Structure formats: C-alpha cells, structure tokens
Short mmCIF file of C-alpha atoms in Angstrom, two decimals:
data_model
loop_
_atom_site.label_atom_id
_atom_site.label_comp_id
_atom_site.label_asym_id
_atom_site.label_seq_id
_atom_site.Cartn_x
_atom_site.Cartn_y
_atom_site.Cartn_z
CA MET V 11 53.64 47.05 34.31
CA SER V 12 54.05 43.65 35.38
CA LEU V 13 54.52 40.45 32.76
CA SER V 14 51.23 39.05 33.38
CA THR V 15 48.92 42.07 32.79
CA LYS V 16 50.76 42.83 29.51
CA ARG V 17 49.91 39.38 28.54
CA GLY V 18 46.43 39.65 29.38
CA SER V 19 45.87 42.95 27.84
CA LYS V 20 47.41 41.17 24.45
CA GLY V 21 44.92 38.56 24.78
CA THR V 22 41.92 40.73 24.93
CA ARG V 23 42.88 42.93 22.21
CA LEU V 24 43.48 39.72 19.98
CA GLN V 25 39.85 38.41 21.08
CA ARG V 26 38.43 42.08 20.12
CA LYS V 27 39.96 42.05 16.53
CA ARG V 28 38.68 38.52 16.12
CA THR V 29 35.17 39.44 16.89
CA GLU V 30 35.23 42.60 14.71
CA LYS V 31 36.42 40.64 11.84
CA GLN V 32 33.70 38.06 12.51
CA THR V 33 30.89 40.73 12.36
CA THR V 34 32.34 42.46 9.36
CA ILE V 35 32.25 38.90 7.46
CA CYS V 36 28.69 38.45 8.89
CA LEU V 37 27.60 42.11 7.89
CA GLN V 38 28.95 41.45 4.19
CA GLN V 39 26.92 38.14 4.08
CA MET V 40 23.75 40.12 5.09
CA SER V 41 24.33 43.07 2.97
CA VAL V 42 24.37 45.52 5.92
CA ASP V 43 26.37 48.56 5.90
CA PRO V 44 29.00 48.60 8.57
CA SER V 45 28.26 52.30 9.15
CA ASP V 46 24.66 51.45 10.35
CA ASP V 47 24.90 50.85 14.12
CA GLU V 48 21.65 49.33 14.41
CA ALA V 49 21.83 47.08 11.51
CA VAL V 50 25.34 45.79 13.01
CA GLU V 51 23.60 45.44 16.68
CA LYS V 52 21.01 43.31 15.07
CA ALA V 53 23.50 41.49 13.29
CA SER V 54 25.57 40.71 16.44
CA ASP V 55 22.46 39.69 18.22
CA ASN V 56 21.28 37.47 15.76
CA ARG V 57 24.51 35.78 15.52
CA THR V 58 24.83 35.44 19.38
CA ALA V 59 20.96 33.99 19.21
CA THR V 60 22.14 31.58 16.64
CA HIS V 61 25.14 30.76 18.51
CA GLN V 62 23.08 30.34 21.72
CA ASP V 63 20.50 27.93 19.43
CA SER V 64 23.18 25.79 18.41
CA ALA V 65 24.72 25.28 21.96
CA SER V 66 21.31 24.55 23.01
CA LYS V 67 20.87 21.96 20.61
CA SER V 68 24.26 20.31 20.97
CA ALA V 69 23.19 20.19 24.85
CA VAL V 70 19.87 18.58 24.07
CA THR V 71 21.49 15.93 21.81
CA LYS V 72 24.26 15.41 24.38
CA LYS V 73 21.18 14.76 26.81
CA ARG V 74 19.28 12.43 24.56
CA LYS V 75 20.10 8.93 25.78
CA ARG V 76 20.83 6.51 23.35
CA PRO V 77 18.32 4.23 22.20
CA THR V 78 18.06 0.86 23.91
CA GLU V 79 18.14 -2.09 21.96
CA CYS V 80 14.79 -3.87 21.30
CA PHE V 81 14.27 -7.49 21.55
CA LEU V 82 11.37 -9.39 21.00
CA SER V 83 10.21 -11.12 23.85
CA GLN V 84 9.24 -14.86 23.21
CA PRO V 85 6.48 -16.27 25.05
CA GLU V 86 7.76 -18.10 28.03
CA GLU V 87 7.32 -21.91 27.76
CA LYS V 88 4.71 -23.15 30.12
CA GLN V 89 6.56 -25.31 32.50
CA GLU V 90 5.13 -28.96 32.22
CA SER V 91 3.34 -29.41 35.58
CA THR V 92 4.62 -32.47 37.31
CA VAL V 93 0.91 -33.46 37.95
CA LYS V 94 -0.69 -34.65 34.99
CA ALA V 95 -4.01 -33.66 33.96
CA LYS V 96 -6.90 -36.03 35.18
CA ARG V 97 -8.07 -37.79 32.34
CA ARG V 98 -11.51 -39.00 32.20
CA LYS V 99 -11.53 -42.57 33.19
CA LYS V 100 -13.66 -45.22 31.01
CA LYS V 101 -16.55 -46.71 32.75
CA LYS V 102 -15.57 -50.40 33.57
CA ILE V 103 -18.17 -53.25 33.98
CA SER V 104 -17.20 -53.46 37.38
CA ASP V 105 -17.90 -49.95 38.16
CA ILE V 106 -21.37 -50.24 36.70
CA LEU V 107 -22.45 -53.31 38.26
CA GLU V 108 -21.05 -52.17 41.85
CA LYS V 109 -23.82 -49.62 41.56
CA SER V 110 -26.30 -51.80 40.20
CA THR V 111 -28.32 -54.97 41.18
CA PRO V 112 -27.52 -58.22 38.90
CA LYS V 113 -30.15 -59.32 36.91
CA PRO V 114 -30.55 -62.98 35.82
CA GLY V 115 -30.05 -63.89 32.42
CA VAL V 116 -32.91 -65.24 30.08
CA PRO V 117 -33.05 -66.63 26.74
CA ALA V 118 -33.42 -63.17 25.31
CA ASP V 119 -30.00 -61.97 26.25
CA LEU V 120 -28.73 -65.23 24.29
CA GLN V 121 -30.74 -64.25 21.37
CA ASN V 122 -29.75 -60.74 21.16
CA LEU V 123 -26.10 -61.58 21.88
CA LEU V 124 -25.95 -63.64 18.82
CA SER V 125 -27.66 -61.11 16.44
CA GLN V 126 -25.27 -58.52 17.43
CA HIS V 127 -22.15 -60.72 16.66
CA PHE V 128 -23.50 -61.84 13.21
CA GLY V 129 -25.38 -58.71 12.48
CA GLU V 130 -22.69 -57.15 10.50
CA ASN V 131 -21.38 -60.04 8.58
CA ARG V 132 -24.49 -61.88 7.92
CA SER V 133 -27.79 -61.06 6.04
CA VAL V 134 -31.26 -60.87 7.61
CA ILE V 135 -32.31 -64.13 6.42
CA GLU V 136 -29.35 -65.85 8.00
CA ILE V 137 -29.72 -63.95 11.33
CA GLU V 138 -33.30 -65.31 11.54
CA GLU V 139 -32.05 -68.79 10.93
CA LEU V 140 -29.78 -68.50 14.18
CA LYS V 141 -32.73 -67.61 16.23
CA LEU V 142 -33.97 -70.47 18.59
CA SER V 143 -37.86 -70.75 19.79
CA ASP V 144 -38.49 -70.84 23.47
CA SER V 145 -39.05 -74.60 23.46
CA CYS V 146 -35.10 -74.96 22.69
CA PHE V 147 -34.56 -73.73 26.23
CA LEU V 148 -34.44 -74.72 29.63
CA PRO V 149 -35.85 -72.64 32.58
CA ALA V 150 -33.09 -69.97 33.48
CA ASN V 151 -31.51 -69.68 37.17
CA ASP V 152 -33.38 -66.66 38.92
CA LEU V 153 -30.28 -66.43 41.50
CA THR V 154 -31.87 -68.39 44.02
CA HIS V 155 -30.71 -71.82 43.21
CA SER V 156 -27.43 -73.43 44.05
CA PHE V 157 -26.03 -75.68 40.90
CA SER V 158 -27.37 -78.76 42.16
CA SER V 159 -30.81 -77.51 43.07
CA TYR V 160 -30.79 -76.25 39.61
CA LEU V 161 -29.75 -79.27 37.73
CA LYS V 162 -32.50 -80.83 39.80
CA GLU V 163 -34.98 -78.80 38.54
CA ILE V 164 -34.29 -78.80 35.02
CA CYS V 165 -33.37 -82.57 34.77
CA PRO V 166 -35.87 -84.31 37.20
CA LYS V 167 -35.50 -87.87 35.12
CA TRP V 168 -31.75 -87.79 35.57
CA ALA V 169 -31.22 -91.17 37.04
CA LYS V 170 -32.84 -92.77 34.23
CA LEU V 171 -30.85 -91.07 31.64
CA ARG V 172 -27.70 -91.78 33.40
CA LYS V 173 -28.55 -95.22 33.50
CA ASN V 174 -29.35 -95.41 29.59
CA HIS V 175 -26.31 -93.66 28.43
CA LYS V 176 -23.54 -96.28 27.37
CA GLU V 177 -21.91 -94.58 24.74
CA LYS V 178 -18.15 -93.69 24.72
CA LYS V 179 -16.82 -90.36 23.47
CA SER V 180 -19.97 -88.59 24.28
CA VAL V 181 -21.55 -87.04 27.46
CA VAL V 182 -25.57 -86.39 28.68
CA MET V 183 -24.88 -83.08 30.07
CA LEU V 184 -22.21 -80.41 28.69
CA VAL V 185 -21.61 -77.60 31.10
CA ILE V 186 -19.73 -74.73 30.04
CA CYS V 187 -17.75 -71.99 31.97
CA SER V 188 -15.22 -69.27 31.72
CA SER V 189 -12.18 -71.00 33.34
CA ALA V 190 -10.72 -73.97 34.86
CA LEU V 191 -11.08 -72.97 38.44
CA ARG V 192 -14.78 -72.05 37.74
CA SER V 193 -15.19 -75.67 36.26
CA LEU V 194 -13.74 -77.40 39.44
CA GLU V 195 -15.77 -75.17 41.50
CA LEU V 196 -18.94 -76.57 39.51
CA ILE V 197 -17.94 -80.01 39.60
CA LYS V 198 -17.73 -79.81 43.73
CA SER V 199 -21.25 -78.04 43.97
CA MET V 200 -22.99 -80.71 42.04
CA THR V 201 -22.01 -83.59 44.33
CA ALA V 202 -25.66 -83.76 45.74
CA PHE V 203 -27.11 -84.12 41.94
CA LYS V 204 -24.75 -86.23 40.26
CA GLY V 205 -24.47 -89.29 42.59
CA ASP V 206 -22.28 -91.89 41.30
CA CYS V 207 -22.05 -90.61 37.52
CA ARG V 208 -18.77 -89.92 36.03
CA VAL V 209 -17.60 -86.18 35.61
CA LEU V 210 -15.05 -85.25 32.94
CA LYS V 211 -12.78 -82.11 32.91
CA LEU V 212 -12.80 -80.57 29.80
CA PHE V 213 -10.32 -77.79 30.15
CA ALA V 214 -6.96 -77.14 28.98
CA LYS V 215 -5.09 -76.38 32.30
CA HIS V 216 -2.45 -79.25 33.22
CA ILE V 217 -4.69 -81.63 30.80
CA LYS V 218 -3.52 -82.55 27.46
CA ILE V 219 -5.97 -82.59 24.62
CA LYS V 220 -4.82 -86.42 23.90
CA GLU V 221 -5.27 -87.65 27.34
CA GLN V 222 -8.90 -86.37 27.25
CA MET V 223 -9.44 -87.81 23.84
CA ASN V 224 -8.22 -91.23 25.07
CA MET V 225 -10.16 -91.04 28.32
CA LEU V 226 -13.41 -90.26 25.90
CA GLU V 227 -12.55 -93.41 24.00
CA LYS V 228 -11.81 -95.76 26.92
CA GLY V 229 -14.71 -95.06 29.23
CA VAL V 230 -18.08 -93.70 29.56
CA PHE V 231 -18.71 -90.33 31.12
CA HIS V 232 -22.22 -88.68 32.07
CA ILE V 233 -21.10 -85.20 32.52
CA GLY V 234 -18.77 -82.82 30.83
CA VAL V 235 -17.45 -79.66 32.58
CA GLY V 236 -14.91 -77.27 30.85
CA THR V 237 -14.20 -74.09 28.83
CA PRO V 238 -15.67 -73.60 25.46
CA GLY V 239 -12.08 -73.59 23.54
CA ARG V 240 -11.11 -76.82 24.85
CA VAL V 241 -14.68 -78.37 23.80
CA LYS V 242 -14.75 -76.85 20.61
CA ALA V 243 -10.94 -78.57 20.04
CA LEU V 244 -12.22 -82.00 20.93
CA VAL V 245 -15.13 -81.40 18.61
CA GLU V 246 -13.14 -80.68 15.81
CA GLN V 247 -10.98 -83.49 16.29
CA ASP V 248 -13.49 -86.00 16.61
CA GLY V 249 -12.68 -86.76 20.22
CA LEU V 250 -16.17 -85.79 21.43
CA CYS V 251 -19.32 -86.38 19.75
CA LEU V 252 -22.45 -84.29 20.78
CA ASN V 253 -25.29 -86.58 19.05
CA SER V 254 -26.29 -87.95 22.37
CA THR V 255 -25.99 -84.85 24.53
CA LYS V 256 -29.32 -83.84 26.02
CA TYR V 257 -28.25 -80.87 28.06
CA MET V 258 -25.88 -78.01 27.63
CA ILE V 259 -25.81 -75.63 30.43
CA LEU V 260 -23.84 -72.03 30.08
CA ASP V 261 -22.57 -70.47 33.20
CA TRP V 262 -24.29 -67.37 32.70
CA ASN V 263 -24.71 -65.73 35.76
CA TRP V 264 -21.47 -66.14 37.60
CA ARG V 265 -18.98 -63.45 37.78
CA ASP V 266 -15.05 -63.28 38.44
CA GLN V 267 -13.46 -61.16 40.68
CA LYS V 268 -13.52 -58.45 38.34
CA LEU V 269 -17.44 -58.80 37.83
CA ARG V 270 -17.26 -59.97 34.52
CA ARG V 271 -19.47 -62.70 33.25
CA MET V 272 -18.26 -65.37 30.99
CA MET V 273 -19.93 -63.47 27.98
CA ASP V 274 -18.21 -60.15 29.23
CA ILE V 275 -14.70 -61.60 28.54
CA PRO V 276 -13.95 -61.43 24.59
CA GLU V 277 -12.22 -64.70 24.12
CA ILE V 278 -14.57 -66.95 26.15
CA LYS V 279 -17.49 -65.10 24.31
CA LYS V 280 -16.10 -65.81 20.94
CA GLU V 281 -14.98 -69.45 21.68
CA THR V 282 -18.57 -70.07 22.89
CA ILE V 283 -20.31 -68.46 20.02
CA ASP V 284 -18.45 -70.56 17.64
CA LEU V 285 -19.26 -73.79 19.44
CA LEU V 286 -22.68 -72.75 19.56
CA GLU V 287 -22.64 -71.97 15.58
CA MET V 288 -20.74 -75.11 14.88
CA CYS V 289 -23.35 -77.47 16.26
CA ILE V 290 -25.17 -76.65 19.05
CA LEU V 291 -27.61 -74.35 17.12
CA LYS V 292 -28.53 -77.28 14.57
CA LEU V 293 -29.40 -79.64 17.44
CA CYS V 294 -31.20 -77.44 19.42
CA ARG V 295 -33.30 -76.78 16.27
CA GLU V 296 -33.77 -80.54 15.83
CA GLY V 297 -35.06 -80.94 19.46
CA SER V 298 -32.46 -82.99 20.70
CA VAL V 299 -30.32 -80.60 22.82
CA LYS V 300 -31.94 -77.95 25.41
CA LEU V 301 -29.80 -74.83 26.48
CA GLY V 302 -29.85 -73.72 30.01
CA LEU V 303 -28.60 -70.56 31.61
CA PHE V 304 -27.41 -70.66 34.98
#
C-alpha cells in the first residue's frame, strides 16, 4: 500500500472513534442503553438534527443584515421665495378719487371736521360752542367758478370796501391755501377782481416773517394770501391784526398732484383748525367775519 492510502485509512479510523465517543457521551446524558440499537439510532438522529438546526440558525444569523442606523429627518426649511408675497395695498385718497367724481365743499363739511377734531378732547357743550350758524358762511363754490368770478359773487361791494380800508397791520380779505406755489397761482388768477388793490404774500418760502411784519407796519394791504402756519405765526406775534378783516376764504376744493385737498394734509389741517380756533370762530360768531369755501 502506498503512503497516501495508509494516511487516509488512519484518518477515517480516528474519525470513527471520535463519533463513537460522542454517541456514548450523548447516550449517557440521555440515559439510554448503548446495547439498544434503536435508541442509539434515535439519539444519533436527534444529534444530527440539532446539529443541522444550529447550523441553519447560524446561517440565518449570518444572512441577516445589520440594522441600518436610523436618523430623525428634520423638516426641510422652505427656501425663501425670491418673490415676496404681495401685500394688500392700503387705499389711498388718490385711488379713491380717481374712481369718483369730486364733490364741492359745503359748510357742513367744515362743521363735521371741527367736531371730529375736537370730539375726543372736548365736552359736548364745548363742541356745541364751536359750531357756527349758516349766516356765518358765504355761498360755497360749486366747481363752476374761477377764483375771480367767485370773489365777485361773494363780494359785490369790493370797490367800496377797498377805498374805505386805511388801517395798517391788517387786510380786508384773507385767503388760506396749502402751499406757497398755490398762493402764487391764486394771486395771478384774481387779477380781474383785485384791480389796483395791494396783495401781500403770507407764506414762509423765501420770505422771512420779520420782512412781512415790517411791510404790514409800513403799508396798507387789502388782500393777504398765504398758508395757515405763517398767518397763525403773524397773528401770535402781533404782526397781523384780524379785527378789520371781513372775509376769510379757504381754498377747500383744490387738489394737488396727489389729489389731496388742503384738509387732507395733516399739517395744513392742524394749522388751519388752530387758526380758526384762535380768533376766526369768535369773529364769525360776532358777525364781523364771513367764511367762504372755494
């Protein structure tokens, strides 16, 4: 026999001895008689079955995939859109007026304005005192007049009043508007009415208040056209006296490029109401001054 065959036969013998020892050990543990062939076969079958089960379990465990790591997914932040959400635009006075026809101002509009302005800070009795009777108002402009034609209608005896007026630091007619440019427009548009009477510019643009006070002290002026803020300042500094004033005209219906009236501008509105409260309302109740809405 060759050397390789001898080695193979020895290996098989050793393997047989090992299996026989293992079976005897299993039989002893199971308390089985080694002479009983059937019991030995069952034990060997059970052993092989358990061996196969363990092998299959190990194979299953090997086949099982490792559990993947679980990460909590945070909600993705929405990218800020480049186009901003459209906000609802507040309705402007110009937007409303473009779609509606303009209505001429009436004395009731001025009365309502005064009551709304003083309603929060004044008592009912004080608000009633601010109200003016219809006799205090001149006919309002119905939007068909030019400035000259309106003045001729409300003041037919202007020539006589102009001649009789000789007092300094005062004017017969006071015209209140929203700006210096509007004042210049009104002065130009009253050419047909004023004749040779003297007109004084009563606004702050390019004119110092001291210059206006000096002019009023030295000369006699019949008409004053200006803004409520400068007129109020002149009255407070005793540069202008309203005791001889007969007419006060508010440029009520005119609108600027933004379609705002003088009472739609907060600063002009406040200054006009302050001027009225300072002395004009009292003079109107006394009957010496008439109010007109152009």
